[in-house]
Short mmCIF file of C-alpha atoms and ligand atoms in Angstrom, two decimals:
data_model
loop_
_atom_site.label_atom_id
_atom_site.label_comp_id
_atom_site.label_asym_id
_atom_site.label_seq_id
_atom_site.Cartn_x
_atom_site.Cartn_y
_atom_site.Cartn_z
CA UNK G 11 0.00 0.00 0.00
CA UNK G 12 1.34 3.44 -0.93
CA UNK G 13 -0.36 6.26 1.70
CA UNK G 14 1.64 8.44 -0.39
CA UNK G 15 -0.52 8.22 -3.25
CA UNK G 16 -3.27 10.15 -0.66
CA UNK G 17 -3.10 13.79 0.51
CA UNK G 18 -2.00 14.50 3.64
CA UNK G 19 -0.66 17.51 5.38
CA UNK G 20 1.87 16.95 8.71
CA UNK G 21 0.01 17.61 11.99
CA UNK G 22 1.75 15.01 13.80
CA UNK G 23 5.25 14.03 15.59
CA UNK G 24 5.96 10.76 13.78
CA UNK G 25 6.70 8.44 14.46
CA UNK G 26 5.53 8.54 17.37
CA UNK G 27 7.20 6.39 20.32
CA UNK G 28 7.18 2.86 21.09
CA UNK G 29 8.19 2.12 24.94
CA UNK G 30 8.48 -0.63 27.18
CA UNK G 31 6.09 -0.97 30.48
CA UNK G 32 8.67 -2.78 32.61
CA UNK G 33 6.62 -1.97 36.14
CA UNK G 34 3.30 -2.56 35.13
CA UNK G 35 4.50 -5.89 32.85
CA UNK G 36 6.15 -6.81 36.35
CA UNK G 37 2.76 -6.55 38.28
CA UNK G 38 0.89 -7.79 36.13
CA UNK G 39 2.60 -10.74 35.89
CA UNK G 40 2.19 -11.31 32.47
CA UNK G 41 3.65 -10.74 28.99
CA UNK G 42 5.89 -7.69 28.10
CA UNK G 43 3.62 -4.70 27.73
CA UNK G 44 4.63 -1.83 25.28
CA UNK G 45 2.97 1.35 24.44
CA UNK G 46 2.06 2.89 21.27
CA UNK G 47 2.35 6.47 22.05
CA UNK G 48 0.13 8.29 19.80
CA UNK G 49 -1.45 10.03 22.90
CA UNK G 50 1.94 12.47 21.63
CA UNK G 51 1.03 13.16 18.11
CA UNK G 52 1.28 16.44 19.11
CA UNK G 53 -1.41 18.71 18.14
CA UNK G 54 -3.65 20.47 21.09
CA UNK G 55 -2.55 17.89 23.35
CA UNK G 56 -2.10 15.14 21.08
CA UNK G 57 -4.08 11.95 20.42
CA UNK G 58 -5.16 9.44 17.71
CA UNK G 59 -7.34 12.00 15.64
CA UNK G 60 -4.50 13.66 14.67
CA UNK G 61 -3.31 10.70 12.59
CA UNK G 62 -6.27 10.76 10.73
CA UNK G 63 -6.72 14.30 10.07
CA UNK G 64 -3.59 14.70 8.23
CA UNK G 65 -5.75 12.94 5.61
CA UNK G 66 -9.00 14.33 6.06
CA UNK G 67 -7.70 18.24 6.62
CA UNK G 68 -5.29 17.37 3.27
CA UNK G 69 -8.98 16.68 1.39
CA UNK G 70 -10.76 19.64 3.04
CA UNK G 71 -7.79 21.60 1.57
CA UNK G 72 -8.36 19.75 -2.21
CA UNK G 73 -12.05 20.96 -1.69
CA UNK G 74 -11.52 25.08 -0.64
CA UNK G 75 -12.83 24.26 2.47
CA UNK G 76 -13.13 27.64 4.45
CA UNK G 77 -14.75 26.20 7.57
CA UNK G 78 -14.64 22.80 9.10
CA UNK G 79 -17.19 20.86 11.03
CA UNK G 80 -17.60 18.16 13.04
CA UNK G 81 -19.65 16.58 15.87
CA UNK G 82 -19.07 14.60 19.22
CA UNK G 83 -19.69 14.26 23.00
CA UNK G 84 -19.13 17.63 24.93
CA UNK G 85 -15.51 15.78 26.10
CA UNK G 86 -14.96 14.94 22.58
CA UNK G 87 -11.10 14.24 22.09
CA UNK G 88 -11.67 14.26 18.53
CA UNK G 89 -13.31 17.59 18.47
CA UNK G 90 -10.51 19.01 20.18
CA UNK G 91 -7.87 17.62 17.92
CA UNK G 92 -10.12 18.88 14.70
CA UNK G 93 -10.25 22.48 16.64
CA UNK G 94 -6.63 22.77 17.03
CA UNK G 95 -5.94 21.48 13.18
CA UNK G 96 -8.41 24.50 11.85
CA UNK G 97 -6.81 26.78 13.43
CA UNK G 98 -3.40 25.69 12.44
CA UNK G 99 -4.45 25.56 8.84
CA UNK G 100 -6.47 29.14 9.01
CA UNK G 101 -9.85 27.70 8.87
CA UNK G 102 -12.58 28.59 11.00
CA UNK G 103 -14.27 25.27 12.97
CA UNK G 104 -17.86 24.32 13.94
CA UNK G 105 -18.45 21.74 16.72
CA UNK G 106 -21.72 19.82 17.28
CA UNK G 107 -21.75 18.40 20.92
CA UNK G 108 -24.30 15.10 21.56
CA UNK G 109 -25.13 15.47 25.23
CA UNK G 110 -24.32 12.12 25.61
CA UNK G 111 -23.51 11.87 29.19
CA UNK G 112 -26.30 12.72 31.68
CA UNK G 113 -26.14 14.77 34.68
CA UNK G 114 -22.83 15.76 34.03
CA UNK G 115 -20.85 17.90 36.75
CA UNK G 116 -19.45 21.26 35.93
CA UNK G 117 -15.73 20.24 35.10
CA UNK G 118 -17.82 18.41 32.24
CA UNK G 119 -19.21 21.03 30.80
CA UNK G 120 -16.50 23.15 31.06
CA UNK G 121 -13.08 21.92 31.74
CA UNK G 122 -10.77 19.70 29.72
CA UNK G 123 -11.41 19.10 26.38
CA UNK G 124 -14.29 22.19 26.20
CA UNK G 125 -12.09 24.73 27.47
CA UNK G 126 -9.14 23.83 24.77
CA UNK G 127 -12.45 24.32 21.84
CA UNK G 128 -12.66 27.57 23.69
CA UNK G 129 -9.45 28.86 23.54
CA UNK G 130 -9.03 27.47 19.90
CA UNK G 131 -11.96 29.48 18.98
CA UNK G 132 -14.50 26.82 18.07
CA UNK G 133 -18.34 27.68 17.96
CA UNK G 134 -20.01 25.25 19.75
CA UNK G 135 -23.81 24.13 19.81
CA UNK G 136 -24.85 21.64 21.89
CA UNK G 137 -27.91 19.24 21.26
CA UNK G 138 -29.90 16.59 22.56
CA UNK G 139 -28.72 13.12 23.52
CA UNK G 140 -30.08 10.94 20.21
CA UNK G 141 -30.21 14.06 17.70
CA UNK G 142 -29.53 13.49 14.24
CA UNK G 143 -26.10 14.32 13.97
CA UNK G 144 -25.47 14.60 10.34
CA UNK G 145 -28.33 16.57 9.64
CA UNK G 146 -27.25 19.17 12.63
CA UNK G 147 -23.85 19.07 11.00
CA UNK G 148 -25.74 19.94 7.25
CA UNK G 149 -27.87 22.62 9.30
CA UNK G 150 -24.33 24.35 10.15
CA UNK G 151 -23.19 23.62 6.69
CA UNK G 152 -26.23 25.36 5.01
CA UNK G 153 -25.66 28.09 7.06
CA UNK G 154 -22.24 28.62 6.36
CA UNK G 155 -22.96 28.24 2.92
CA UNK G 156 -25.31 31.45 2.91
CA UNK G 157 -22.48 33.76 4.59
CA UNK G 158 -20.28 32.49 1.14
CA UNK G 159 -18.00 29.96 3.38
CA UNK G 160 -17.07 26.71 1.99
CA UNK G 161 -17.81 23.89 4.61
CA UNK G 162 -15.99 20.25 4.95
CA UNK G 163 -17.92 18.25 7.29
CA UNK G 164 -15.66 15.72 8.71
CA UNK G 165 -17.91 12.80 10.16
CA UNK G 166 -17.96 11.83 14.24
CA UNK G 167 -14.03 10.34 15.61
CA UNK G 168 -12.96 10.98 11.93
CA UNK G 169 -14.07 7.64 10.87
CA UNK G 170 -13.63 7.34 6.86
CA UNK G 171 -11.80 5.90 4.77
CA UNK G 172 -10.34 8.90 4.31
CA UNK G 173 -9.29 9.16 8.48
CA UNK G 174 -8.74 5.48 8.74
CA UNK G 175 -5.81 6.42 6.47
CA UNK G 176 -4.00 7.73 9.20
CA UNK G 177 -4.28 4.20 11.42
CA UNK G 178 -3.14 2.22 8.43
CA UNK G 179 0.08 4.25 8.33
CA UNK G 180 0.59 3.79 12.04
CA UNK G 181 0.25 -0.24 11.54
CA UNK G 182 2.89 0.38 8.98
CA UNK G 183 4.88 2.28 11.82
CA UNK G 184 4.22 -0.53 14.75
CA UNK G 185 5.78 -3.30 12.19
CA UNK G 186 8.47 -0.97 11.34
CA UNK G 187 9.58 -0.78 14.67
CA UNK G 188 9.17 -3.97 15.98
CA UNK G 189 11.07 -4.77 13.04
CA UNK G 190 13.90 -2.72 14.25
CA UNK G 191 13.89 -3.51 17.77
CA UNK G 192 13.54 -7.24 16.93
CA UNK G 193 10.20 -7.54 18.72
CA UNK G 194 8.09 -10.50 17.99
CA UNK G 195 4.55 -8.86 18.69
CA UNK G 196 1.78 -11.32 19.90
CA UNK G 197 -1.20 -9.08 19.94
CA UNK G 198 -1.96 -5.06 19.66
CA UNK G 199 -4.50 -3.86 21.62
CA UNK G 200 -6.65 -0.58 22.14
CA UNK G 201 -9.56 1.25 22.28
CA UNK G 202 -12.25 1.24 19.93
CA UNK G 203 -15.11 3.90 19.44
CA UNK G 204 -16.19 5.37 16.00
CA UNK G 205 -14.30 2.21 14.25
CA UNK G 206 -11.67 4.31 12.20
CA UNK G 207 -9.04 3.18 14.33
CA UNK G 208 -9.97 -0.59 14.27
CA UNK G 209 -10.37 -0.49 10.65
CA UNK G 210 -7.07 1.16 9.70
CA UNK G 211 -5.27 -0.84 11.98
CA UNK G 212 -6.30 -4.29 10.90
CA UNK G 213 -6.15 -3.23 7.34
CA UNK G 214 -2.54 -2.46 7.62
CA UNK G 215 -1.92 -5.78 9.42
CA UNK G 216 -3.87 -7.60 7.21
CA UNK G 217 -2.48 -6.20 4.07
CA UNK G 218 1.38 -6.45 5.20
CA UNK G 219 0.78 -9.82 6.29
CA UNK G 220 1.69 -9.24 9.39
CA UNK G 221 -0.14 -12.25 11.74
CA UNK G 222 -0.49 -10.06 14.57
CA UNK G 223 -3.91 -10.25 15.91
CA UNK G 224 -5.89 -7.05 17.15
CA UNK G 225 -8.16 -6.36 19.87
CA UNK G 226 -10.19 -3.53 20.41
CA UNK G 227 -11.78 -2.68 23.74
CA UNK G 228 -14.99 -0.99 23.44
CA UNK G 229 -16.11 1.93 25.04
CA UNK G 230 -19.62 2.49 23.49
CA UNK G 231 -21.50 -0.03 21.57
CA UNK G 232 -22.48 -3.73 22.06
CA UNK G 233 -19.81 -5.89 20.59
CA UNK G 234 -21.81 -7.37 17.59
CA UNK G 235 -22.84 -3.82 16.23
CA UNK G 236 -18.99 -2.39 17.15
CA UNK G 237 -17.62 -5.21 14.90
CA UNK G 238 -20.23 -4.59 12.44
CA UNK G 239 -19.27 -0.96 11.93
CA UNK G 240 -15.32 -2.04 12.23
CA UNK G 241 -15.74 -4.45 9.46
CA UNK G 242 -17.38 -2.19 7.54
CA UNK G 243 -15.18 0.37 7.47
CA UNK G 244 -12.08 -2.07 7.04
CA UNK G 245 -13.80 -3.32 3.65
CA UNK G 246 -14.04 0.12 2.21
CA UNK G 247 -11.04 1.35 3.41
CA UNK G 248 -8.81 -1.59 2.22
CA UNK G 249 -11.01 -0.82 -0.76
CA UNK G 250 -9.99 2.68 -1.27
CA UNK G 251 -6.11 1.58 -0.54
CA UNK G 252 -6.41 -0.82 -3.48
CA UNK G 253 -6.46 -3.64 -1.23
CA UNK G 254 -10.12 -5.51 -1.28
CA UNK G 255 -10.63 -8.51 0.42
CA UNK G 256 -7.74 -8.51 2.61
CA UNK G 257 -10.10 -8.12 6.04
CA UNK G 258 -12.23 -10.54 6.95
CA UNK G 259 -15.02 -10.64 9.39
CA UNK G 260 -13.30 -13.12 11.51
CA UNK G 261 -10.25 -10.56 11.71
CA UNK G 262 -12.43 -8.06 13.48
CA UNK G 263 -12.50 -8.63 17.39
CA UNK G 264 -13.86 -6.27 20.00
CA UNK G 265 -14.35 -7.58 23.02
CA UNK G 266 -17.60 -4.72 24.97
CA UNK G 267 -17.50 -5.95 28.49
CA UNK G 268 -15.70 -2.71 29.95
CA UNK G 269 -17.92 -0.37 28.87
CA UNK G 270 -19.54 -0.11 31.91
CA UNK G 271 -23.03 1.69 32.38
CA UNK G 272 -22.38 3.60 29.46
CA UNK G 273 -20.49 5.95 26.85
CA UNK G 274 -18.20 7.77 29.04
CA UNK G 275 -19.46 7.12 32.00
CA UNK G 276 -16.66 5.90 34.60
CA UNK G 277 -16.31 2.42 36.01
CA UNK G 278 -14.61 1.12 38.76
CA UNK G 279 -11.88 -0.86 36.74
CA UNK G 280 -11.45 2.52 34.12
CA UNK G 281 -10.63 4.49 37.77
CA UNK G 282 -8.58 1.78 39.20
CA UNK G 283 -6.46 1.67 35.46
CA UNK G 284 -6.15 5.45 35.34
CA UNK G 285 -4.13 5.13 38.83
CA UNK G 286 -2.14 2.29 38.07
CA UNK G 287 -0.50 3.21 35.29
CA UNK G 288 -0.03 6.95 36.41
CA UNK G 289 1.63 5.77 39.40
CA UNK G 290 3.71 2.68 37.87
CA UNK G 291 4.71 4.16 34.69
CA UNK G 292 4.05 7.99 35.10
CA UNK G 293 1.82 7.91 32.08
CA UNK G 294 -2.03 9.16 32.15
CA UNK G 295 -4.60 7.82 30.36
CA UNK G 296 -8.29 8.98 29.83
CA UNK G 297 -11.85 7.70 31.76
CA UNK G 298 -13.80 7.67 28.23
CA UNK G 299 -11.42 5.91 25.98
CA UNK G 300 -7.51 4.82 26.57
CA UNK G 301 -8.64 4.14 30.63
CA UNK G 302 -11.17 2.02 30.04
CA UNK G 303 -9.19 0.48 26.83
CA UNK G 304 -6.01 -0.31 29.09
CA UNK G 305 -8.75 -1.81 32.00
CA UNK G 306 -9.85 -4.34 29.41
CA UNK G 307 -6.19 -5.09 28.57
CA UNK G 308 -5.40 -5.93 32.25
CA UNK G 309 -8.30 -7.99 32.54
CA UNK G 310 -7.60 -9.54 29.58
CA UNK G 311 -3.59 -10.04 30.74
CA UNK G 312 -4.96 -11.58 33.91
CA UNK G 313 -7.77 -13.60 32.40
CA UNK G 314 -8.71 -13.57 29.19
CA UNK G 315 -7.39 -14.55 25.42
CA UNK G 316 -3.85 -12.60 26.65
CA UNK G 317 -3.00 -14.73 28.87
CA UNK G 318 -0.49 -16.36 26.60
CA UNK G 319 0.86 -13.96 24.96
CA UNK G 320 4.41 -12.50 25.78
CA UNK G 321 4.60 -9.35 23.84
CA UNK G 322 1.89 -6.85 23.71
CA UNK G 323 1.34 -3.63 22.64
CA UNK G 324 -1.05 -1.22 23.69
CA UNK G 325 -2.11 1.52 21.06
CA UNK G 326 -1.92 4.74 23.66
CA UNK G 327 -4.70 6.73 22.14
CA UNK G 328 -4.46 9.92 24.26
CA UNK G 329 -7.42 11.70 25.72
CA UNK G 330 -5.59 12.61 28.80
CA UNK G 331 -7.13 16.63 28.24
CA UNK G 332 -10.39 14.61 29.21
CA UNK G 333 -9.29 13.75 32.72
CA UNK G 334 -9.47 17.64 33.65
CA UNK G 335 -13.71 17.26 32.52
CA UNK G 336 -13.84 13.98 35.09
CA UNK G 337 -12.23 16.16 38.61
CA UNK G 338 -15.54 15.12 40.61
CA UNK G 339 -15.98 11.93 39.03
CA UNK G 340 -12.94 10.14 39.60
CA UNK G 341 -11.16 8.71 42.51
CA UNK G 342 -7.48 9.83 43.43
CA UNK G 343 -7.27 7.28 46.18
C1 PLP I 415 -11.61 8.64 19.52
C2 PLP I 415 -10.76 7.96 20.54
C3 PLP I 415 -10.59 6.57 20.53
C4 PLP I 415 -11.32 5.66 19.60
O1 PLP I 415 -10.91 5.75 18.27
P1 PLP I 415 -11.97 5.49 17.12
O2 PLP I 415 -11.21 5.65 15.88
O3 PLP I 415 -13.05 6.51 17.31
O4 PLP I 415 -12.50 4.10 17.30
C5 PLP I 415 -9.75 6.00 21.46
N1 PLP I 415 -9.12 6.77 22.38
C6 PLP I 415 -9.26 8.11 22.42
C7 PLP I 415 -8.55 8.85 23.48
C8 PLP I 415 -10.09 8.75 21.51
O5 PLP I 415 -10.23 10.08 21.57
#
């Protein structure tokens, strides 16, 4: 596959790191855990959207786009990321917030990811839990349209084939390192949400032949329907890469049991994660996404398909701007 056949503009440090987890490996007790550290791509704080928006932002450019828009949760990591890339490539940026978590506590509303939208200058509307977000995202669009702007709507998380671009190229990276450090990866893990990380990922393992099996933790949607919209995307991505065929349904695995009482909403084993980690390997991690992600991993470790495996990398895919929007939710002891 040749990403450079696709346009893409740098927003990212790349590569980005691949480090050892000798403490947590240690209590654990299991294989050798590594981490993928795309939660230091770079931009705004850094995280896995930025991968993907060097593709999409590279299109909006092809198209004149004037204005960009995009939709999420109020704590959307994405959104942020998307925010900070407008602004980097002088374009103004709409964001369309689901109020997906209930009862949320100030820090929520404002802190952590909303307060970097603020400062990047994002307009923000916020709309009911189950809206139609496309057709809020057109509404903006229309309007935009009528002041003489040209709009690129870039869907929720990124997920295209456009975005899943960007998690292709970092399978490409992974191998390429473990290559050079001579590191026979068993398994790559992570967190799954809007799918375009899942589907880039396996297509690039799938297509390079790599025999390194992927797991992604769920943080949203029942695991039929998150596999569904994984394998999905995989087809038409390795599609669009000139690739067909090379996913198949059985390559798609997420497991859903740490998602807890819903999207974003903390668990016990996300809060317990979130600690470990910070205070065994100095590295933070995020309650909606990478915390709950990395709890499924150590369950996993301790008992599930992991078990066996001795080298295992973990796909770090940021968020940790988010823990500022959780201060009253989360446990520090
Ligand atoms: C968006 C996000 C994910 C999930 O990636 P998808 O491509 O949406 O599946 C994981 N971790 C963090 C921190 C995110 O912001």
């Amino acid at each position: 596959m040749l990403l450079s056949r696709f346009p893409r503009v740098s927003l990212a440090h790349l590569p980005t790191p691949l480090e050892h987890l000798p403490h947590l490996s240690k209590h654990l007790g299991g294989p050798d855990i590594y981490v993928k550290r795309d939660d230091c791509t770079g931009l705004g704080t850094g995280g896995n959207k930025t991968r993907k928006l060097e593709f999409l932002m590279a299109d909006a450019i092809d198209k004149k786009a004037t204005a960009i828009i995009t939709q999420g949760a109020v704590q959307s990591n994405h959104a942020r990321q998307t925010a900070a890339a407008a602004c980097k490539l002088g374009m103004s940026c709409d964001l369309v917030f689901e109020k997906r978590v209930g009862d949320a506590p100030e820090s929520y509303k404002n802190s952590g990811n909303v307060l970097l939208d603020r400062i990047y200058g994002a307009r923000i509307r916020e709309v009911e839990k189950g809206s139609d977000m496309n057709a809020e995202m057109e509404a903006v669009a229309e309007q935009l349209r009528a002041q003489g702007e040209t709009p690129y709507i870039i869907p929720g998380g990124g997920s295209n084939v456009i975005g899943a671009l960007g998690y292709i190229d970092c399978a490409l990276e992974i191998m390429s390192q473990a290559n050079s450090a001579s590191l026979p990866v068993d398994h790559i893990v992570h967190a799954t949400g809007s799918a375009g990380t899942q589907a880039g990922l396996i297509v690039g393992l799938k297509a390079t032949h790599s025999g390194i099996p992927l797991l992604g933790i769920g943080v949203n949607a029942p695991k039929e329907l998150q596999e569904e919209k994984v394998y999905k995307l995989a087809m038409e991505t390795a599609e669009y890469v000139g690739a067909p065929g090379v996913v198949k349904r059985a390559d798609v695995i997420a497991n859903c049991d740490y998602v807890g009482p819903g999207y974003g909403v903390p668990t016990e084993a996300m809060n317990e994660a979130v600690l470990l980690i910070a205070r065994l390997e100095g590295l933070l991690v995020d309650p909606v996404y990478s915390g709950k992600g990395l709890a499924g991993l150590i369950d996993q470790i301790q008992n599930g398909v992991l078990a066996g495996a001795r080298h295992v990398v973990f796909v770090h895919t940021g968020g940790s701007a988010g823990l500022f929007g959780y201060s009253e939710l989360l446990k520090t002891d």
